Coordinates of C-alpha atoms and ligand atoms in Angstrom, one line a residue:
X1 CA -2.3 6.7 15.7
X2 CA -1.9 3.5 17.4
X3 CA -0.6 0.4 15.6
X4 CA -3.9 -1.4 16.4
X5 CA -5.6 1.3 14.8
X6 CA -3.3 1.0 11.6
X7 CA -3.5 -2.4 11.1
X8 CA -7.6 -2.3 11.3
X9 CA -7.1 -0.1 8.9
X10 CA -4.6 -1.4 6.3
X11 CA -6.5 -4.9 6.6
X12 CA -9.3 -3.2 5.2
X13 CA -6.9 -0.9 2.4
X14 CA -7.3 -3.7 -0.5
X15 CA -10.7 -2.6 -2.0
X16 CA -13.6 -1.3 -0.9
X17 CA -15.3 -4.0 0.5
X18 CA -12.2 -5.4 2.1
X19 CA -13.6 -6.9 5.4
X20 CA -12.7 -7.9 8.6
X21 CA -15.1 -11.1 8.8
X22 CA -14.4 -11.3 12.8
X23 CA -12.5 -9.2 15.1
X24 CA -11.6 -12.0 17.2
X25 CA -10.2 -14.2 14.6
X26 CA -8.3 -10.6 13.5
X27 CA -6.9 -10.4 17.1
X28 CA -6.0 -14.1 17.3
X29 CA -3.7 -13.9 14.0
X30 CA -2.2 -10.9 14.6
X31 CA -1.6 -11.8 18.1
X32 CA -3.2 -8.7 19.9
X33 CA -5.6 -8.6 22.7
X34 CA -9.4 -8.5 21.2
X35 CA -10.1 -6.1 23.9
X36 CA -7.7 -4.0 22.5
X37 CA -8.7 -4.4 19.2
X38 CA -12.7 -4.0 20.0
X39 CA -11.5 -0.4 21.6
X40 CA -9.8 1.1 18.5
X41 CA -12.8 -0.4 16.1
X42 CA -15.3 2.0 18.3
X43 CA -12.8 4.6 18.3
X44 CA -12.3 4.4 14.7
X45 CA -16.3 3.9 13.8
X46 CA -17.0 7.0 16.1
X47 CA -15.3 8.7 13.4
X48 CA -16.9 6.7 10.3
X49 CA -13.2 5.2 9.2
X50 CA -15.1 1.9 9.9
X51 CA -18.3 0.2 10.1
X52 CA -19.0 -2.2 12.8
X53 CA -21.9 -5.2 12.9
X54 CA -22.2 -7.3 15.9
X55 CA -21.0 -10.7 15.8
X56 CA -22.3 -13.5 18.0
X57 CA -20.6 -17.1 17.7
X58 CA -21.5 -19.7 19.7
X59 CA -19.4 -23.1 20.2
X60 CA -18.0 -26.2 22.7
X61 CA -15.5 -26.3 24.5
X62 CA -13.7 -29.0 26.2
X63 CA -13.1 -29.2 29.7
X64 CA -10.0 -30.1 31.1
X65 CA -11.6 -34.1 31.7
X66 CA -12.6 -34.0 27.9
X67 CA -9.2 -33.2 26.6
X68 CA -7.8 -36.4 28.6
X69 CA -9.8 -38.3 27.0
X70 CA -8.9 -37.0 23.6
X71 CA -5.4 -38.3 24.8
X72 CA -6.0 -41.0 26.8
X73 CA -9.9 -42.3 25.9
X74 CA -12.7 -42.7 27.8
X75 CA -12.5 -43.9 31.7
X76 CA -14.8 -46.8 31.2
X77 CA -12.3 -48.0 28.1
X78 CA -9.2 -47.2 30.2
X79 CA -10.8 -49.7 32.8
X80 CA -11.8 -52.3 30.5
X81 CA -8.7 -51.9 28.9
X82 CA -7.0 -52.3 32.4
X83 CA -9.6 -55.7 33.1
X84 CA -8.4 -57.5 29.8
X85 CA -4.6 -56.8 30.5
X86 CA -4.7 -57.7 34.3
X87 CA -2.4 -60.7 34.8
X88 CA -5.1 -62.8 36.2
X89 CA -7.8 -61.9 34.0
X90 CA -10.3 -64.3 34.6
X91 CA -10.1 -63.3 38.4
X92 CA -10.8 -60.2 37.5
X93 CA -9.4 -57.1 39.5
X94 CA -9.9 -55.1 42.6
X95 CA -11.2 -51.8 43.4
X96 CA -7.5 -51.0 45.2
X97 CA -6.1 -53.0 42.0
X98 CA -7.7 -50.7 39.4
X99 CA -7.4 -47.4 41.3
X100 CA -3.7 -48.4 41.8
X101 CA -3.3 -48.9 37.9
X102 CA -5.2 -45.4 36.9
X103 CA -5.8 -43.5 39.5
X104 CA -9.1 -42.9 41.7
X105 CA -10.7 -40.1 39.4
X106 CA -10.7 -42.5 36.2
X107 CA -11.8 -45.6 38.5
X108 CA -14.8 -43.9 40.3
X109 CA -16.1 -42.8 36.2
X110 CA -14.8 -45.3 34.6
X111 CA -15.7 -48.5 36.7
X112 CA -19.8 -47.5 36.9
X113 CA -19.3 -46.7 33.0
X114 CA -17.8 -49.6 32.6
X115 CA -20.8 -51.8 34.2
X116 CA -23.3 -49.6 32.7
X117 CA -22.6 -51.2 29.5
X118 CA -22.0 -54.7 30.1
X119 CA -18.4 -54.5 29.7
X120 CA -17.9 -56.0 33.1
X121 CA -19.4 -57.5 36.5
X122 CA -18.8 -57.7 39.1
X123 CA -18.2 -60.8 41.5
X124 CA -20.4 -60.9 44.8
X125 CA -18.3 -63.2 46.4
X126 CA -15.0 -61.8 45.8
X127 CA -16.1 -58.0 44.7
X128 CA -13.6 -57.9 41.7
X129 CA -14.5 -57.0 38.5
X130 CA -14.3 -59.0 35.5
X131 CA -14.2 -58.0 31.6
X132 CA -16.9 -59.6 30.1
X133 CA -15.6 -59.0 26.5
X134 CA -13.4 -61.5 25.5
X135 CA -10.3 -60.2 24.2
X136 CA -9.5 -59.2 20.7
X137 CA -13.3 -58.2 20.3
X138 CA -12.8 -53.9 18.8
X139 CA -15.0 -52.2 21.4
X140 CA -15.8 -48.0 19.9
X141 CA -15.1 -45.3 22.4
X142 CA -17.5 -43.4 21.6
X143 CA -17.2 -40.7 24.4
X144 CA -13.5 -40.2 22.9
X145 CA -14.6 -40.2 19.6
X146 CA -17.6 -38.0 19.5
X147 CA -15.0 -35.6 21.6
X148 CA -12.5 -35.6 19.4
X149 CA -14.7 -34.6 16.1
X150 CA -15.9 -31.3 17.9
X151 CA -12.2 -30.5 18.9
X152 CA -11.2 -30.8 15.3
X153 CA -14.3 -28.7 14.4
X154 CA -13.5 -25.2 13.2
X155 CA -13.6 -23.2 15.7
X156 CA -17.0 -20.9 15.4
X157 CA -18.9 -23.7 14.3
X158 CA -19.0 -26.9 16.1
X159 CA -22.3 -26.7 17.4
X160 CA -23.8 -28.6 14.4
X161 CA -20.9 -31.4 14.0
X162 CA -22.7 -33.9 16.3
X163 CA -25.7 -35.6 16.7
X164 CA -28.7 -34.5 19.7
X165 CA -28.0 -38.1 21.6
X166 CA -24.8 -37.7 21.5
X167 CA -24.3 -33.7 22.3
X168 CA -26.5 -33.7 25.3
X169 CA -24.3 -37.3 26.7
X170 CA -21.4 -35.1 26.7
X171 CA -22.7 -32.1 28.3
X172 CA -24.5 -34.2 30.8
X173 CA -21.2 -36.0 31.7
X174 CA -19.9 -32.1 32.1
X175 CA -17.5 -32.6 29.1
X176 CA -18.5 -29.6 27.3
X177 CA -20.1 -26.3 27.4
X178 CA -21.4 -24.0 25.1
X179 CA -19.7 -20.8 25.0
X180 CA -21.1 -17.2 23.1
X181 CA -18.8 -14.9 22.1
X182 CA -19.1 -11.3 20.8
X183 CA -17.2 -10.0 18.3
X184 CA -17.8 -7.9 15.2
X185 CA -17.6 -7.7 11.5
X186 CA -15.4 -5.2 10.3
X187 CA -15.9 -2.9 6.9
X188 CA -15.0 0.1 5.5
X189 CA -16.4 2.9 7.4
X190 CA -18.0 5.9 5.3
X191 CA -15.2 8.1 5.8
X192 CA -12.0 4.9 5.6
X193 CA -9.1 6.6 4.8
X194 CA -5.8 4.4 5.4
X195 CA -4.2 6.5 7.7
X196 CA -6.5 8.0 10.9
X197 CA -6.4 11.9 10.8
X198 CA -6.7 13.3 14.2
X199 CA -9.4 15.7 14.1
X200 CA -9.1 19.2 15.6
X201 CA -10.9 19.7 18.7
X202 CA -10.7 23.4 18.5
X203 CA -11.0 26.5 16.0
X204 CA -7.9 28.8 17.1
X205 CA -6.8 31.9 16.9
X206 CA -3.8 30.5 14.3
X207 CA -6.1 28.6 12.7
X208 CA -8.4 32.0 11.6
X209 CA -5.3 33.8 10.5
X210 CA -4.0 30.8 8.1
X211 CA -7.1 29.8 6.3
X212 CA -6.1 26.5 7.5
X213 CA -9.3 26.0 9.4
X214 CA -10.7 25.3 5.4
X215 CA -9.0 21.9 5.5
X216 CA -8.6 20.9 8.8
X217 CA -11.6 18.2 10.1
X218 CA -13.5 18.7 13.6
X219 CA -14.5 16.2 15.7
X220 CA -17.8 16.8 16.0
X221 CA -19.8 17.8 18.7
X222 CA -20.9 15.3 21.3
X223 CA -24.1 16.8 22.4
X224 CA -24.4 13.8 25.1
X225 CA -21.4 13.3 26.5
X226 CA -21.2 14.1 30.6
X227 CA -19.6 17.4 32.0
X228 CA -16.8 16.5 34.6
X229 CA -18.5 16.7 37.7
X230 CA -18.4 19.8 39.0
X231 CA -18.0 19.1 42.5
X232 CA -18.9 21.3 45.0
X233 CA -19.0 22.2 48.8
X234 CA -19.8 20.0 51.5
X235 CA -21.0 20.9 55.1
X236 CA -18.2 19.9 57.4
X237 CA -20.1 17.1 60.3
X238 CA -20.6 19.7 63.1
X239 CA -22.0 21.5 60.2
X240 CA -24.2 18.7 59.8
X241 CA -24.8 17.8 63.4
X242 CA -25.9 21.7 64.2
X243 CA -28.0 21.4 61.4
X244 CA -29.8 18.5 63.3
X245 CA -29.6 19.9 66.6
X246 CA -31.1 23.5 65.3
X247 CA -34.2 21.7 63.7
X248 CA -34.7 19.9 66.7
X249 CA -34.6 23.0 68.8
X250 CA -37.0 25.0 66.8
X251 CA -39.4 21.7 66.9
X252 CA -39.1 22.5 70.5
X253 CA -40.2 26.1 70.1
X254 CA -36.6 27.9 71.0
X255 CA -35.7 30.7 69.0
X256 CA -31.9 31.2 67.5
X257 CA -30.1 34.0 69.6
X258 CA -27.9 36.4 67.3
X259 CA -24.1 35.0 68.0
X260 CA -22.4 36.3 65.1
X261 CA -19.8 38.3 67.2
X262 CA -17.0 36.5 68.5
X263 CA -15.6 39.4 70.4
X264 CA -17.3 40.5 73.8
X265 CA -16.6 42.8 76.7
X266 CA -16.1 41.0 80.2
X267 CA -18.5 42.8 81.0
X268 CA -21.3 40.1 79.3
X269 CA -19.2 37.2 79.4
X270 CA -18.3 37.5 83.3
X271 CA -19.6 40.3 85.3
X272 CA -23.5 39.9 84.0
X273 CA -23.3 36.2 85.1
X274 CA -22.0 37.6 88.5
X275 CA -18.6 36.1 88.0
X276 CA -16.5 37.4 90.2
X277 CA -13.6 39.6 88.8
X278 CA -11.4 38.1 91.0
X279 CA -12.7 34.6 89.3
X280 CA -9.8 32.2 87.6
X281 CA -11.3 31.7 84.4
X282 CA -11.1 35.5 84.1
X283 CA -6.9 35.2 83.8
X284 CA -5.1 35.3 80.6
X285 CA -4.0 31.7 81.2
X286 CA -7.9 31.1 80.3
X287 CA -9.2 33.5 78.3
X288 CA -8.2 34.9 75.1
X289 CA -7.9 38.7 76.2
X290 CA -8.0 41.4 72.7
X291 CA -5.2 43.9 72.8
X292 CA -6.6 46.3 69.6
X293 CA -9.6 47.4 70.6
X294 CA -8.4 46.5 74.6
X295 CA -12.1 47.6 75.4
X296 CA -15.5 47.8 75.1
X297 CA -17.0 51.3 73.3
X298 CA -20.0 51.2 75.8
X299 CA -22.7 49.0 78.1
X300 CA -25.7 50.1 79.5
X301 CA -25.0 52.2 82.2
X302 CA -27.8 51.7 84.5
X303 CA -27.9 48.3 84.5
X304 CA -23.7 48.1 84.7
X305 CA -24.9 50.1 88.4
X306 CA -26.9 47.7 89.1
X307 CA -24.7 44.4 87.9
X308 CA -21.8 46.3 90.2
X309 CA -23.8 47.0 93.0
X310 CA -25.0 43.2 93.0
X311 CA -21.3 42.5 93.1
X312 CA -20.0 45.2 95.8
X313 CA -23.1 44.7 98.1
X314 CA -25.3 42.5 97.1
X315 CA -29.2 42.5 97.1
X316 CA -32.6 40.3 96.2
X317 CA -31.3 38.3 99.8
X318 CA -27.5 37.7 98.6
X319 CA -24.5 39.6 100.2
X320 CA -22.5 39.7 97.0
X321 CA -19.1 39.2 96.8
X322 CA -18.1 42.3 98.6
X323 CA -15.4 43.3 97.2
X324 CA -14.6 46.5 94.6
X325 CA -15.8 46.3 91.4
X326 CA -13.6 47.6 88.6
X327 CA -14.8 49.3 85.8
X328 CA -11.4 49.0 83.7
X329 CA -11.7 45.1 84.1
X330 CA -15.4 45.0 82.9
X331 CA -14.8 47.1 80.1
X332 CA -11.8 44.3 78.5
X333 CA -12.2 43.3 75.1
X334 CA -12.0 39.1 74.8
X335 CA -12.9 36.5 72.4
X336 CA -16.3 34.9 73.9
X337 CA -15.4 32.0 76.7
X338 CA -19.1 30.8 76.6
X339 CA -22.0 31.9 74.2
X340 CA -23.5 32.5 77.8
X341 CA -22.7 36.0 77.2
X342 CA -25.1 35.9 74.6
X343 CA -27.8 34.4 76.8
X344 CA -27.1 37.4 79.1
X345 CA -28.0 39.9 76.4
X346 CA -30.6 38.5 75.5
X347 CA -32.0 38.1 79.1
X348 CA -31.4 41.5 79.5
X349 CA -33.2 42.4 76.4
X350 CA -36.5 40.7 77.2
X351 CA -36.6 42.2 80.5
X352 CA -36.0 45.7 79.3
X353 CA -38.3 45.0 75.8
X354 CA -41.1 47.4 75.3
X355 CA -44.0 46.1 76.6
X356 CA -42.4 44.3 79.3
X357 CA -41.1 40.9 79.6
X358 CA -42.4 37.7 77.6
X359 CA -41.4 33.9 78.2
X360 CA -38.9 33.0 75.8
X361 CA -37.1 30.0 74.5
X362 CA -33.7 30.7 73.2
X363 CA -31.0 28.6 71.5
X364 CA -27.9 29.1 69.9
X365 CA -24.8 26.7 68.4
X366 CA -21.5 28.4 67.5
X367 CA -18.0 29.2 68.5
X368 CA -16.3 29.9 71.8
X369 CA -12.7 30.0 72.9
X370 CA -10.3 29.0 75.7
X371 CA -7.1 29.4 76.1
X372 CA -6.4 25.8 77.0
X373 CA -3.5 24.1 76.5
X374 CA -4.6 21.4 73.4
X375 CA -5.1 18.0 73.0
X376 CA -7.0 14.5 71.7
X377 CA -10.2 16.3 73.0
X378 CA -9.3 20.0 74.1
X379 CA -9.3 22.5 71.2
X380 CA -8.8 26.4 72.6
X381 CA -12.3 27.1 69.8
X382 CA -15.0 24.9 70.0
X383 CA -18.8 25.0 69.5
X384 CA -21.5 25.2 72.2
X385 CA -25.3 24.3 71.9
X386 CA -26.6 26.2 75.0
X387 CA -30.0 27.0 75.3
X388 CA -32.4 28.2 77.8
X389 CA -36.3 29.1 78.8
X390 CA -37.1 32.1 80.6
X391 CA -40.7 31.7 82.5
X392 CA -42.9 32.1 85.2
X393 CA -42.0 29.8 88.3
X394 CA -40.0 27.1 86.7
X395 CA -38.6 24.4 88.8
X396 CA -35.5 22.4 88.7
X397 CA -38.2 19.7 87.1
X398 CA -39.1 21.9 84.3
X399 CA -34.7 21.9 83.6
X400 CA -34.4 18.3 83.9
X401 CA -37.7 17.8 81.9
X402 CA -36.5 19.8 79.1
X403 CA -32.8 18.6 79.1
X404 CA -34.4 15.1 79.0
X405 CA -36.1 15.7 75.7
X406 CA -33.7 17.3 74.0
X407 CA -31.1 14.4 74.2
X408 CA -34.1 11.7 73.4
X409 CA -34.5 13.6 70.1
X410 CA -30.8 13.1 69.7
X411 CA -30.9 9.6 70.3
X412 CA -29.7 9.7 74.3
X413 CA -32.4 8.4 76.5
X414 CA -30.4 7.3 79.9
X415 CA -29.1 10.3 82.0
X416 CA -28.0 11.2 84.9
X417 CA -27.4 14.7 86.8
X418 CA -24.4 15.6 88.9
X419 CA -25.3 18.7 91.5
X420 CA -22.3 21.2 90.5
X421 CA -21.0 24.8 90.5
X422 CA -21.4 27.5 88.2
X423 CA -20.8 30.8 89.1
X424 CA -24.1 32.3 87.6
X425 CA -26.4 28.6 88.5
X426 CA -27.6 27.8 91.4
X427 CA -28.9 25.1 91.4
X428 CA -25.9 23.5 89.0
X429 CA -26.0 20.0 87.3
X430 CA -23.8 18.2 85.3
X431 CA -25.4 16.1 82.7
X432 CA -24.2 12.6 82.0
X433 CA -25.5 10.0 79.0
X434 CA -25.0 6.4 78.6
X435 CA -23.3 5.7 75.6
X436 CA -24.8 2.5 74.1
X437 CA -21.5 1.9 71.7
X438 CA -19.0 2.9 74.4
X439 CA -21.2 1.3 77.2
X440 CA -20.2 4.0 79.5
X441 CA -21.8 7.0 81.2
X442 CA -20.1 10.3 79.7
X443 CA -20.6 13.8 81.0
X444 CA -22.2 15.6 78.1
X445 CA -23.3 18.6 79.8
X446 CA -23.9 21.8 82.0
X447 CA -26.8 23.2 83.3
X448 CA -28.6 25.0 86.0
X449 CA -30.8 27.6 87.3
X450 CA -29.7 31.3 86.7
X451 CA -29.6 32.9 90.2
X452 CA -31.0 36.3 91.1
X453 CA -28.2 37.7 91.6
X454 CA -27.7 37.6 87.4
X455 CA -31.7 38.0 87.0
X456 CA -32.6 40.5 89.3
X457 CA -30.0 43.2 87.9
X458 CA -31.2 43.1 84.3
X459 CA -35.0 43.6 85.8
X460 CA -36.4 40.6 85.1
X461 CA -40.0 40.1 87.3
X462 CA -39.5 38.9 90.6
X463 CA -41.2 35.1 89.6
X464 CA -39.6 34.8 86.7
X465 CA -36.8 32.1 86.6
X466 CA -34.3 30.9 84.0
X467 CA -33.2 27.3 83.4
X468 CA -30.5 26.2 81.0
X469 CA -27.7 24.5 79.5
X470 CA -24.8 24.0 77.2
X471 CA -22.8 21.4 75.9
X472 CA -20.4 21.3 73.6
X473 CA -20.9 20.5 69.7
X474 CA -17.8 18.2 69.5
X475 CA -18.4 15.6 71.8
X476 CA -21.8 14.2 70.0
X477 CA -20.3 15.2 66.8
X478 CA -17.1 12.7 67.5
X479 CA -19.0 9.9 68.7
X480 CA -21.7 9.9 65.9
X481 CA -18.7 10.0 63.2
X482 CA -16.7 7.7 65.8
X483 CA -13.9 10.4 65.6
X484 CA -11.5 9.8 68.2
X485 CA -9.1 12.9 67.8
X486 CA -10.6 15.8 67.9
X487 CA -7.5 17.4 65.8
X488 CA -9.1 14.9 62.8
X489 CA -12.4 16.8 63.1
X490 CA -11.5 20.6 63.3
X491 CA -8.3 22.7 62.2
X492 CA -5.6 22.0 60.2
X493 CA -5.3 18.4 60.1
X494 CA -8.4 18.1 59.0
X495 CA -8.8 15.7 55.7
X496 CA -10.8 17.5 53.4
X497 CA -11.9 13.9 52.0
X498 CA -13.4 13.1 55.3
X499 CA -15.9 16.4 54.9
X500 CA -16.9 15.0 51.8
X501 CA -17.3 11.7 52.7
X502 CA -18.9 12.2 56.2
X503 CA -22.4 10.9 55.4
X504 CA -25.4 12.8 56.6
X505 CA -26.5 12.9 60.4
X506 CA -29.9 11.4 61.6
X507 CA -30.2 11.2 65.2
X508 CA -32.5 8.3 65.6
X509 CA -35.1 9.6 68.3
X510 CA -37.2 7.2 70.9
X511 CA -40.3 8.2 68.8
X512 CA -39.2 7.2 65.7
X513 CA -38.2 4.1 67.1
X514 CA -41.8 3.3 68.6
X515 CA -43.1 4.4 65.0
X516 CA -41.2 2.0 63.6
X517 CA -42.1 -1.0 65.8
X518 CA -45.8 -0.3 65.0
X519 CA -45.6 -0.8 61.1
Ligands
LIG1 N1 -21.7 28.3 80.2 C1 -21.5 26.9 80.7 C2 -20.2 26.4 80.1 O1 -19.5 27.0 79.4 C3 -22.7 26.1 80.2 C4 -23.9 26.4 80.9 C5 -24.9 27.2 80.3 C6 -24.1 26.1 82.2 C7 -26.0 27.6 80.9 C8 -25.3 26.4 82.9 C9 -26.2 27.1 82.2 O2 -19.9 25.2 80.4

């Protein structure tokens, strides 16, 4: 028990209706904190020791100008006064005189005061001022005086120890204000016992097997007190962001391609794009190779004839890379470079679905992996958006066309295209955006047109084309959250405060922003 608590509580010990009249004055003469004194008088009345009733006192209180002229009287008197004791008093003094003798606060009050009631003129000619009460005459200050009743006033109650007049002249003059304060009346509470018990919060096992349970007290239940919050999980930002990007996908019609496994042969992730084996990016140094299972259980043999043939030979009007085609490299186990492999599949799927092939738009957003060596922007896993629409005739228009509405949903409305190479594109574009906030064009990503050579293996119709793209997740993702290391937005640096704080992502699109300028 604290000692606040115990001395509330022995004040009130005397009899029954021993009172506290008002908390604050309790505080004051036992020279403790009312705060701290309000705090154990709920704590005590949540358990009944005491009973609590709301106190409100209103009173005045001096300002600092007020309680000068307690001490030192009114400014108009204290310029009189200076008028009637100037050496020259008939010439009167001035204003540099008077401000010299009581300073320029009590002069700039005290002299208009002072004129106000006829207690002195002033001379046109010589602009002194002159004491028009002849000396000796008693003149009241009544400023100081009214002042001085309130401050001997009991505290609590000096609202009613002056007159109307005479209250609302000092508050005008900004000598008082009325203050409330809120305190409470103490009493005995119905279950006061001097000392506090502290009641159990728990029935226990000990408790059962002592019969002490019979005379211990509970605190009672608190059937509206608050849980602790719970918490919960929070979606990491290029959680967030995919979510965007995924609803504005399907608002474009594309369909989600299955890209729940990580793991892929070369087969899909180079050789189906018509990546040659003898291609770079198919060295360790790049590619995450798996060593348990080194390779792939199976691949459609027919069309791996026709995938190698395009390689060795050639066909549809290309020459191929004319060189041997290994089956052993094909057939390595790696983790994904590109969710392109994906695209492959599913390519290959829609050409080889029963009922023959269908247009499709496909999406996807999830992980890939490079053996790069890392830094502030290079991570060796990262995310890709890629997406792509398989059709009748499309053109390098119908690419740019879709590519353009995609980043106006996500807020990007100036790009640019770079002619570049892909392996499996032809033709190939880098994508660039403006970035309002960094003012700077930024490549944001990769597209093309697949070439036959990919299509025409997996037996796709002749006028069927393929356009698409991919870009990484990370890149919009860091400049909406204006994350400027990528190691603070994925792996183990990551601060799990920043996933919880990271506020939700709205990608502001060009429409919306017409809406808006219609209200
Ligand atoms: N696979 C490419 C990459 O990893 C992206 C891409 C996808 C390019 C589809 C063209 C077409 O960068």
């Amino acid at each position: 028990m604290s000692d606040v608590e115990s001395s509330i509580l022995s004040a009130l010990s005397g009899s029954p209706d021993a009172t506290i009249a008002d908390s604050f004055v309790f505080a004051s003469s036992s020279n403790v904190d009312h705060n701290a004194i309000v705090g154990s008088c709920k704590s005590l009345q949540a358990d009944a020791y005491v009973t609590l009733s709301e106190l409100s006192t209103q009173f005045y209180v001096l300002s600092a100008e007020a309680e000068s002229i307690v001490e030192h009287g009114s400014q108009e008197i204290r310029v009189l006064n200076a008028l009637l004791a100037a050496p020259a008093a008939e010439e009167g003094m001035s204003l540099s005189e008077l401000e010299a003798a009581l300073g320029k606060d009590v002069v700039k009050i005290g002299m208009g005061n002072s004129l106000k009631n006829k207690w002195a003129t002033k001379d046109k000619a010589s602009g002194k001022l002159k004491a028009t009460i002849a000396d000796g005459v008693v003149i009241q200050d009544d400023v100081k005086e009214q002042l001085t009743k309130l401050k001997s006033a009991s505290e609590g109650n000096n609202t009613k120890v002056l007159d109307d007049p005479a209250t609302s002249m000092l508050k005008r003059r900004k000598l008082i204000s009325l203050v409330t304060r809120k305190s409470y009346a103490i009493t005995r509470g119905p279950h006061y016992a001097p000392q506090r018990v502290k009641k159990a919060a728990d029935l226990t096992k000990e408790m059962l097997e002592s019969g002490n349970w019979k005379n211990t007290s509970f605190k009672e239940y608190n059937f509206t007190t608050l849980g602790e919050s719970v918490g919960g999980g929070y979606l990491h930002p290029l959680l967030k962001v995919r979510a965007e990007f995924r609803k504005i996908l399907m608002e474009m019609g594309f369909e989600e391609m299955p890209t729940n496994k990580w793991v892929e042969s070369s087969f899909w992730n180079f050789d189906s794009l018509f990546q040659p084996q003898s291609h770079p990016a198919r060295d360790a140094h790049d590619t995450f190779f798996i060593k348990e299972p080194a390779s792939t259980v199976s691949i459609p043999e027919e069309y791996y004839e026709r995938v190698k043939t395009m390689h060795e030979v050639g066909g549809s009007g290309s020459i191929g890379y004319r060189c041997v085609f290994q089956r052993e490299e094909a057939m390595k186990n790696l983790l994904r470079t590109h969710t392109t492999a994906i695209s492959s599949q599913m390519l290959y799927k829609l050409a080889n679905q029963p009922g023959g092939f269908q247009p499709a738009r496909y999406f996807s957003i999830d992980r890939v992996f490079r053996n790069e060596s890392m830094d502030a922007t290079h991570l060796c896993e990262f995310h890709q958006v890629e997406g792509l629409v398989a059709d009748y005739n499309l053109s390098l228009g119908d690419l740019i066309g879709t590519i353009e509405t995609f980043f106006r949903k996500i807020g990007i409305t100036q790009l640019r295209f770079k002619p570049a190479f892909n392996p499996y594109t032809e033709p190939s574009m880098e994508v660039f955006g403006y970035h309002p906030d960094l003012k700077k064009w930024t490549e944001i990503g990769n597209s093309g047109m697949f070439r036959p050579e990919m299509l025409a293996p997996m037996g796709l119709p002749k006028d069927v084309r393929v356009i698409a793209w991919g870009l990484s997740l990370e890149r919009p993702t860091m400049i909406k959250y204006r994350i400027d290391n990528i190691r603070n937005l994925f792996g183990h640096k990551v601060d799990m405060g920043m996933t919880k704080n990271a506020p939700i992502c709205r990608f502001e699109t060009v429409e919306d922003e017409e809406e808006e300028m219609k209200v």
